[in-house]
Amino acid sequence: MQAIQCDFTSLRSRFASRLRFSAVAALVMLCCLVPVIANSQTAAQSIYVFGDSLSDTGNLFSRTGQPTRPYVNGRFSNGLLWDDRLANQLQLTLTPVTQMAAGETAASINFAFGGATTGVDQTRDRLGLQQQVALFREQQSGRAANPNAVYLVWAGANDYLSGRSTDAAEPIANLRSAIETLIAAGARHLVVGNLPPLGQLPATRDRDSAGVLDRLTTSHNQQVAALVAEMEQRDGVTARLLEVNDLFERAIAGEFDFTNVTEACLDSQRGTICPNPNQYLFWDGIHPTSAAHERISAAALPLSVAISNPGEFKRPVAPSLLRIGVLGLGSLVAIAIAIRAKKQR
């Protein structure tokens, strides 16, 4: 009787060991499937950026040496901008167009210039949005634009802050012209940004014009949303709205971890910098901190991935792999239950 009990104990031990091994194997199999499923969505192959200082990663600096320190690496902020981060997340190299030699090509190019309006800027050092798009077409040399790239357009703030536009009609017409030109050239995937509340910037919030700027922002953003919705109806075109305004409104309302959403971290007149820039929403009177840009890039990333893979996002991801994953998970649960039951005997 004692020998039989000993054999049973040994058998039970071996059985439990095999169950544990099977559980581990099932878990490993399931974990291996997760990245396969996730990576079945390929990211954007390239990006092209058009806009102003909110997106300029070195174009104005290459031509004028502005902005200087404490602005970082020719950016109008204290670090990386939203499109810097977006390119990094997509594992792309975003090259400022002014840093390219004549005839040189690049997979991802930034055409944005600090100070740019949506129109034609009459200055040798800066290109307005229309000129940026024209330069893009010139570089194509008659070739069709890359239909797999994502085209990011974010402009308009300087039209209103400069007093150049007292209503949204001209900036919206300019945005439409730029987008139409890109589509005619072959662009198929577009992300268009709206504007933050221009009357709530450190440089504007205490001015008499703050209310006017907020009303202009509202009008502009309503028409941008309508424009994006219209472009989305074009055959073969996917267009998405980058909701910058919503991010800033939420930040100002205290939703995020910014401790100061009304003042600039950089005091240009005194030459002082706050000790905790990442807790500020604004770097200077009108430009966000790099921490705020990180929020914008986090909103832009899923839009950029989704519109560059529109078919993939309209159907379940890799159904056969998902079925295998579900079976593996089911097996794992069953094995765990069996082990628990054995231990309780």
Short mmCIF file of C-alpha atoms in Angstrom, two decimals:
data_model
loop_
_atom_site.label_atom_id
_atom_site.label_comp_id
_atom_site.label_asym_id
_atom_site.label_seq_id
_atom_site.Cartn_x
_atom_site.Cartn_y
_atom_site.Cartn_z
CA MET A 1 0.00 0.00 0.00
CA GLN A 2 2.85 2.34 0.82
CA ALA A 3 4.56 1.60 -2.53
CA ILE A 4 1.35 2.34 -4.42
CA GLN A 5 0.98 5.68 -2.58
CA CYS A 6 4.57 6.51 -3.49
CA ASP A 7 4.00 5.75 -7.18
CA PHE A 8 0.83 7.84 -7.22
CA THR A 9 2.59 10.79 -5.64
CA SER A 10 5.41 10.54 -8.19
CA LEU A 11 2.92 10.30 -11.04
CA ARG A 12 0.97 13.28 -9.78
CA SER A 13 4.16 15.30 -9.47
CA ARG A 14 5.21 14.46 -13.02
CA PHE A 15 1.72 15.28 -14.31
CA ALA A 16 1.66 18.63 -12.52
CA SER A 17 5.12 19.39 -13.87
CA ARG A 18 3.95 18.69 -17.42
CA LEU A 19 0.90 20.84 -16.89
CA ARG A 20 3.07 23.69 -15.69
CA PHE A 21 5.35 23.27 -18.70
CA SER A 22 2.33 23.31 -21.01
CA ALA A 23 1.05 26.45 -19.31
CA VAL A 24 4.38 28.19 -19.81
CA ALA A 25 4.51 27.05 -23.44
CA ALA A 26 1.02 28.38 -24.07
CA LEU A 27 1.90 31.69 -22.45
CA VAL A 28 5.05 32.03 -24.55
CA MET A 29 3.09 31.23 -27.69
CA LEU A 30 0.50 33.87 -26.87
CA CYS A 31 3.11 36.49 -26.04
CA CYS A 32 4.87 35.82 -29.32
CA LEU A 33 1.62 36.32 -31.19
CA VAL A 34 0.96 39.76 -29.71
CA PRO A 35 3.75 41.63 -31.55
CA VAL A 36 2.93 39.75 -34.74
CA ILE A 37 -0.67 40.92 -34.52
CA ALA A 38 0.34 44.46 -33.58
CA ASN A 39 2.91 44.70 -36.37
CA SER A 40 0.42 43.56 -38.99
CA GLN A 41 -0.45 47.27 -39.22
CA THR A 42 2.42 48.88 -41.13
CA ALA A 43 3.18 52.50 -40.26
CA ALA A 44 3.37 55.40 -42.68
CA GLN A 45 6.22 54.98 -45.17
CA SER A 46 7.04 58.68 -45.27
CA ILE A 47 5.70 62.06 -44.16
CA TYR A 48 5.72 65.57 -45.59
CA VAL A 49 5.14 68.54 -43.27
CA PHE A 50 3.84 71.99 -44.24
CA GLY A 51 3.25 74.88 -41.84
CA ASP A 52 4.82 77.48 -39.58
CA SER A 53 7.00 77.72 -36.45
CA LEU A 54 4.87 75.11 -34.67
CA SER A 55 6.31 72.58 -37.13
CA ASP A 56 9.60 74.13 -38.32
CA THR A 57 12.45 71.80 -37.37
CA GLY A 58 15.23 73.98 -38.77
CA ASN A 59 14.27 75.67 -42.05
CA LEU A 60 14.18 79.27 -40.83
CA PHE A 61 17.27 78.62 -38.72
CA SER A 62 19.18 77.36 -41.76
CA ARG A 63 18.48 80.61 -43.59
CA THR A 64 18.64 83.20 -40.82
CA GLY A 65 20.25 81.64 -37.74
CA GLN A 66 17.00 82.29 -35.87
CA PRO A 67 15.85 81.34 -33.32
CA THR A 68 18.98 81.38 -31.20
CA ARG A 69 19.56 79.86 -27.77
CA PRO A 70 17.88 79.20 -25.43
CA TYR A 71 15.67 77.88 -28.24
CA VAL A 72 16.96 74.40 -29.00
CA ASN A 73 18.47 73.31 -32.33
CA GLY A 74 16.64 75.88 -34.43
CA ARG A 75 13.24 74.91 -33.08
CA PHE A 76 10.77 77.37 -31.59
CA SER A 77 10.67 75.50 -28.31
CA ASN A 78 12.90 74.02 -25.63
CA GLY A 79 13.28 70.67 -27.38
CA LEU A 80 11.72 68.35 -29.92
CA LEU A 81 8.57 69.42 -31.74
CA TRP A 82 5.52 67.26 -32.41
CA ASP A 83 6.67 66.32 -35.93
CA ASP A 84 10.16 65.45 -34.65
CA ARG A 85 8.54 63.00 -32.26
CA LEU A 86 6.10 61.71 -34.87
CA ALA A 87 8.94 60.92 -37.26
CA ASN A 88 10.86 59.17 -34.48
CA GLN A 89 7.83 57.09 -33.55
CA LEU A 90 7.36 56.10 -37.19
CA GLN A 91 11.10 55.36 -37.45
CA LEU A 92 11.53 57.95 -40.19
CA THR A 93 14.15 60.65 -40.75
CA LEU A 94 12.46 64.04 -41.23
CA THR A 95 14.76 66.33 -43.21
CA PRO A 96 14.28 70.14 -43.33
CA VAL A 97 14.07 71.13 -46.98
CA THR A 98 16.70 73.86 -46.53
CA GLN A 99 19.23 71.24 -45.48
CA MET A 100 18.95 69.36 -48.77
CA ALA A 101 21.32 69.92 -51.65
CA ALA A 102 19.97 70.77 -55.10
CA GLY A 103 18.58 67.64 -56.70
CA GLU A 104 18.77 65.69 -53.45
CA THR A 105 15.78 63.59 -52.43
CA ALA A 106 14.56 62.34 -49.07
CA ALA A 107 11.77 60.03 -48.00
CA SER A 108 10.36 62.50 -45.46
CA ILE A 109 10.73 66.27 -45.81
CA ASN A 110 9.75 69.22 -43.65
CA PHE A 111 8.74 72.33 -45.64
CA ALA A 112 7.47 74.35 -42.65
CA PHE A 113 8.94 77.80 -41.94
CA GLY A 114 8.76 79.84 -38.76
CA GLY A 115 6.54 82.88 -39.28
CA ALA A 116 4.75 81.44 -42.32
CA THR A 117 1.17 82.37 -43.12
CA THR A 118 -1.22 80.29 -45.21
CA GLY A 119 -0.58 82.51 -48.22
CA VAL A 120 2.47 83.83 -50.07
CA ASP A 121 5.00 85.52 -47.78
CA GLN A 122 6.91 88.36 -49.39
CA THR A 123 10.26 87.68 -47.81
CA ARG A 124 13.43 86.03 -49.08
CA ASP A 125 14.02 84.01 -45.93
CA ARG A 126 10.60 82.54 -45.33
CA LEU A 127 8.14 80.55 -47.43
CA GLY A 128 4.39 80.82 -46.89
CA LEU A 129 2.22 77.73 -47.19
CA GLN A 130 1.53 78.30 -50.91
CA GLN A 131 5.25 78.60 -51.59
CA GLN A 132 6.00 75.49 -49.54
CA VAL A 133 3.57 73.44 -51.61
CA ALA A 134 4.97 74.96 -54.81
CA LEU A 135 8.48 73.95 -53.73
CA PHE A 136 7.23 70.43 -53.06
CA ARG A 137 5.79 70.27 -56.59
CA GLU A 138 9.03 71.62 -58.01
CA GLN A 139 11.00 68.88 -56.27
CA GLN A 140 8.69 66.27 -57.75
CA SER A 141 9.87 67.33 -61.23
CA GLY A 142 6.61 66.24 -62.79
CA ARG A 143 6.44 62.94 -60.92
CA ALA A 144 3.32 61.99 -59.03
CA ALA A 145 3.48 62.49 -55.28
CA ASN A 146 3.99 59.41 -53.15
CA PRO A 147 0.46 58.03 -52.63
CA ASN A 148 1.56 56.06 -49.56
CA ALA A 149 2.98 59.06 -47.70
CA VAL A 150 1.13 61.12 -45.09
CA TYR A 151 0.89 64.87 -45.79
CA LEU A 152 0.62 66.97 -42.63
CA VAL A 153 -0.69 70.53 -43.00
CA TRP A 154 -0.93 72.86 -40.00
CA ALA A 155 -1.00 76.61 -40.58
CA GLY A 156 -3.07 79.72 -39.96
CA ALA A 157 -2.02 81.15 -36.59
CA ASN A 158 0.24 83.83 -38.08
CA ASP A 159 -2.54 85.04 -40.39
CA TYR A 160 -4.52 86.12 -37.33
CA LEU A 161 -1.77 86.99 -34.83
CA SER A 162 -0.19 89.36 -37.35
CA GLY A 163 -3.50 91.08 -38.05
CA ARG A 164 -3.22 90.11 -41.69
CA SER A 165 -6.60 88.38 -41.63
CA THR A 166 -9.63 89.73 -39.78
CA ASP A 167 -11.84 86.81 -40.75
CA ALA A 168 -11.26 83.18 -41.70
CA ALA A 169 -12.17 83.47 -45.37
CA GLU A 170 -8.68 84.00 -46.82
CA PRO A 171 -6.79 81.52 -44.58
CA ILE A 172 -9.38 78.82 -45.29
CA ALA A 173 -9.22 79.54 -49.02
CA ASN A 174 -5.43 79.26 -48.83
CA LEU A 175 -5.62 75.96 -46.94
CA ARG A 176 -8.05 74.64 -49.52
CA SER A 177 -5.73 75.68 -52.33
CA ALA A 178 -2.73 73.99 -50.71
CA ILE A 179 -4.62 70.77 -50.04
CA GLU A 180 -6.16 70.71 -53.52
CA THR A 181 -2.71 71.14 -55.03
CA LEU A 182 -1.32 68.26 -52.98
CA ILE A 183 -4.21 66.00 -53.98
CA ALA A 184 -3.85 66.96 -57.65
CA ALA A 185 -0.15 66.07 -57.35
CA GLY A 186 -1.02 62.59 -56.10
CA ALA A 187 -1.27 62.93 -52.30
CA ARG A 188 -3.88 60.57 -50.88
CA HIS A 189 -3.44 60.71 -47.10
CA LEU A 190 -3.76 64.06 -45.31
CA VAL A 191 -3.77 65.20 -41.69
CA VAL A 192 -4.82 68.83 -41.19
CA GLY A 193 -4.37 70.61 -37.87
CA ASN A 194 -6.69 73.19 -36.38
CA LEU A 195 -5.57 76.08 -34.19
CA PRO A 196 -5.13 76.37 -30.43
CA PRO A 197 -7.17 79.13 -28.72
CA LEU A 198 -5.22 82.13 -29.94
CA GLY A 199 -6.72 84.45 -27.35
CA GLN A 200 -5.43 82.27 -24.52
CA LEU A 201 -1.72 82.44 -25.28
CA PRO A 202 0.58 84.16 -22.75
CA ALA A 203 1.25 86.90 -25.31
CA THR A 204 -2.43 87.55 -26.07
CA ARG A 205 -4.58 86.60 -23.08
CA ASP A 206 -4.36 90.04 -21.41
CA ARG A 207 -4.81 92.06 -24.60
CA ASP A 208 -8.00 93.71 -25.75
CA SER A 209 -7.82 91.57 -28.88
CA ALA A 210 -8.03 88.26 -26.94
CA GLY A 211 -11.77 87.90 -27.47
CA VAL A 212 -11.45 88.66 -31.18
CA LEU A 213 -8.66 86.10 -31.56
CA ASP A 214 -10.75 83.45 -29.81
CA ARG A 215 -13.68 84.13 -32.13
CA LEU A 216 -11.39 83.95 -35.15
CA THR A 217 -10.02 80.65 -33.84
CA THR A 218 -13.52 79.23 -33.48
CA SER A 219 -14.53 80.31 -36.98
CA HIS A 220 -11.29 79.00 -38.48
CA ASN A 221 -11.55 75.64 -36.75
CA GLN A 222 -15.18 75.12 -37.74
CA GLN A 223 -14.28 75.71 -41.38
CA VAL A 224 -11.17 73.52 -41.18
CA ALA A 225 -13.31 70.67 -39.85
CA ALA A 226 -15.75 71.14 -42.73
CA LEU A 227 -12.88 71.26 -45.23
CA VAL A 228 -11.38 68.01 -43.90
CA ALA A 229 -14.81 66.32 -44.01
CA GLU A 230 -15.21 67.47 -47.61
CA MET A 231 -11.80 66.12 -48.63
CA GLU A 232 -12.61 62.80 -46.97
CA GLN A 233 -15.42 62.38 -49.51
CA ARG A 234 -13.00 62.48 -52.44
CA ASP A 235 -12.44 59.14 -54.13
CA GLY A 236 -9.22 57.54 -52.96
CA VAL A 237 -8.49 60.29 -50.41
CA THR A 238 -8.33 59.87 -46.64
CA ALA A 239 -8.24 63.02 -44.52
CA ARG A 240 -8.24 63.46 -40.77
CA LEU A 241 -8.45 66.44 -38.42
CA LEU A 242 -5.66 66.89 -35.88
CA GLU A 243 -7.56 68.33 -32.89
CA VAL A 244 -4.95 70.68 -31.44
CA ASN A 245 -7.56 73.06 -30.06
CA ASP A 246 -9.16 70.35 -27.95
CA LEU A 247 -5.76 69.40 -26.48
CA PHE A 248 -5.02 72.99 -25.46
CA GLU A 249 -8.49 73.58 -24.04
CA ARG A 250 -8.17 70.44 -21.94
CA ALA A 251 -4.67 71.41 -20.81
CA ILE A 252 -5.83 74.90 -19.81
CA ALA A 253 -8.73 73.32 -17.91
CA GLY A 254 -6.20 71.31 -15.89
CA GLU A 255 -6.74 67.87 -17.38
CA PHE A 256 -3.05 67.13 -17.98
CA ASP A 257 -0.04 67.38 -15.70
CA PHE A 258 0.93 70.98 -16.54
CA THR A 259 1.18 73.15 -13.44
CA ASN A 260 1.32 76.43 -15.37
CA VAL A 261 -0.91 76.95 -18.40
CA THR A 262 -1.04 80.75 -18.52
CA GLU A 263 2.55 81.99 -18.39
CA ALA A 264 5.62 81.52 -20.59
CA CYS A 265 8.50 79.49 -19.20
CA LEU A 266 10.96 81.73 -21.06
CA ASP A 267 11.01 85.39 -20.11
CA SER A 268 12.72 86.90 -23.15
CA GLN A 269 13.00 90.40 -21.65
CA ARG A 270 14.70 89.24 -18.46
CA GLY A 271 16.53 86.36 -20.09
CA THR A 272 15.28 83.88 -17.49
CA ILE A 273 13.94 80.34 -17.83
CA CYS A 274 11.61 78.61 -15.42
CA PRO A 275 13.15 75.73 -13.43
CA ASN A 276 10.58 73.18 -14.62
CA PRO A 277 9.82 73.69 -18.35
CA ASN A 278 8.06 70.33 -18.74
CA GLN A 279 5.37 71.50 -16.33
CA TYR A 280 4.60 74.55 -18.48
CA LEU A 281 2.23 74.48 -21.44
CA PHE A 282 3.98 77.40 -23.12
CA TRP A 283 7.68 77.89 -23.77
CA ASP A 284 7.38 81.55 -24.81
CA GLY A 285 4.52 83.92 -25.50
CA ILE A 286 3.03 81.89 -28.35
CA HIS A 287 4.92 78.59 -28.70
CA PRO A 288 4.30 75.38 -26.72
CA THR A 289 6.93 73.59 -24.67
CA SER A 290 8.40 70.34 -25.90
CA ALA A 291 6.21 68.57 -23.32
CA ALA A 292 3.13 70.11 -24.96
CA HIS A 293 4.43 69.08 -28.38
CA GLU A 294 4.62 65.53 -27.05
CA ARG A 295 0.87 65.65 -26.45
CA ILE A 296 0.31 66.81 -30.03
CA SER A 297 2.47 64.04 -31.48
CA ALA A 298 0.57 61.49 -29.40
CA ALA A 299 -2.63 62.68 -31.09
CA ALA A 300 -1.05 62.76 -34.56
CA LEU A 301 0.48 59.27 -34.45
CA PRO A 302 -2.71 57.14 -34.58
CA LEU A 303 -4.15 59.42 -37.27
CA SER A 304 -1.02 59.06 -39.41
CA VAL A 305 -0.94 55.28 -39.03
CA ALA A 306 -4.68 54.86 -39.59
CA ILE A 307 -5.00 56.89 -42.77
CA SER A 308 -1.94 55.29 -44.34
CA ASN A 309 -3.61 51.88 -43.84
CA PRO A 310 -7.31 52.68 -44.36
CA GLY A 311 -8.28 49.19 -45.53
CA GLU A 312 -6.60 47.51 -42.59
CA PHE A 313 -8.49 49.65 -40.12
CA LYS A 314 -11.86 48.73 -41.62
CA ARG A 315 -11.61 45.01 -40.94
CA PRO A 316 -10.46 42.77 -38.08
CA VAL A 317 -6.72 42.45 -37.71
CA ALA A 318 -5.18 39.14 -38.86
CA PRO A 319 -8.24 36.98 -37.96
CA SER A 320 -6.37 33.68 -38.22
CA LEU A 321 -3.73 34.93 -35.79
CA LEU A 322 -6.39 36.20 -33.45
CA ARG A 323 -8.13 32.80 -33.45
CA ILE A 324 -4.85 31.12 -32.60
CA GLY A 325 -4.29 33.64 -29.83
CA VAL A 326 -7.75 33.03 -28.38
CA LEU A 327 -7.23 29.26 -28.49
CA GLY A 328 -3.87 29.65 -26.78
CA LEU A 329 -5.40 31.80 -24.08
CA GLY A 330 -8.23 29.31 -23.59
CA SER A 331 -5.75 26.47 -23.25
CA LEU A 332 -3.76 28.48 -20.74
CA VAL A 333 -6.83 29.06 -18.59
CA ALA A 334 -7.82 25.38 -18.74
CA ILE A 335 -4.34 24.25 -17.73
CA ALA A 336 -4.25 26.71 -14.84
CA ILE A 337 -7.58 25.36 -13.56
CA ALA A 338 -6.32 21.79 -13.79
CA ILE A 339 -3.17 22.60 -11.83
CA ARG A 340 -5.18 24.33 -9.14
CA ALA A 341 -7.56 21.32 -8.85
CA LYS A 342 -4.62 18.91 -8.49
CA LYS A 343 -3.08 20.95 -5.72
CA GLN A 344 -6.33 20.92 -3.76
CA ARG A 345 -6.57 17.11 -3.76
#
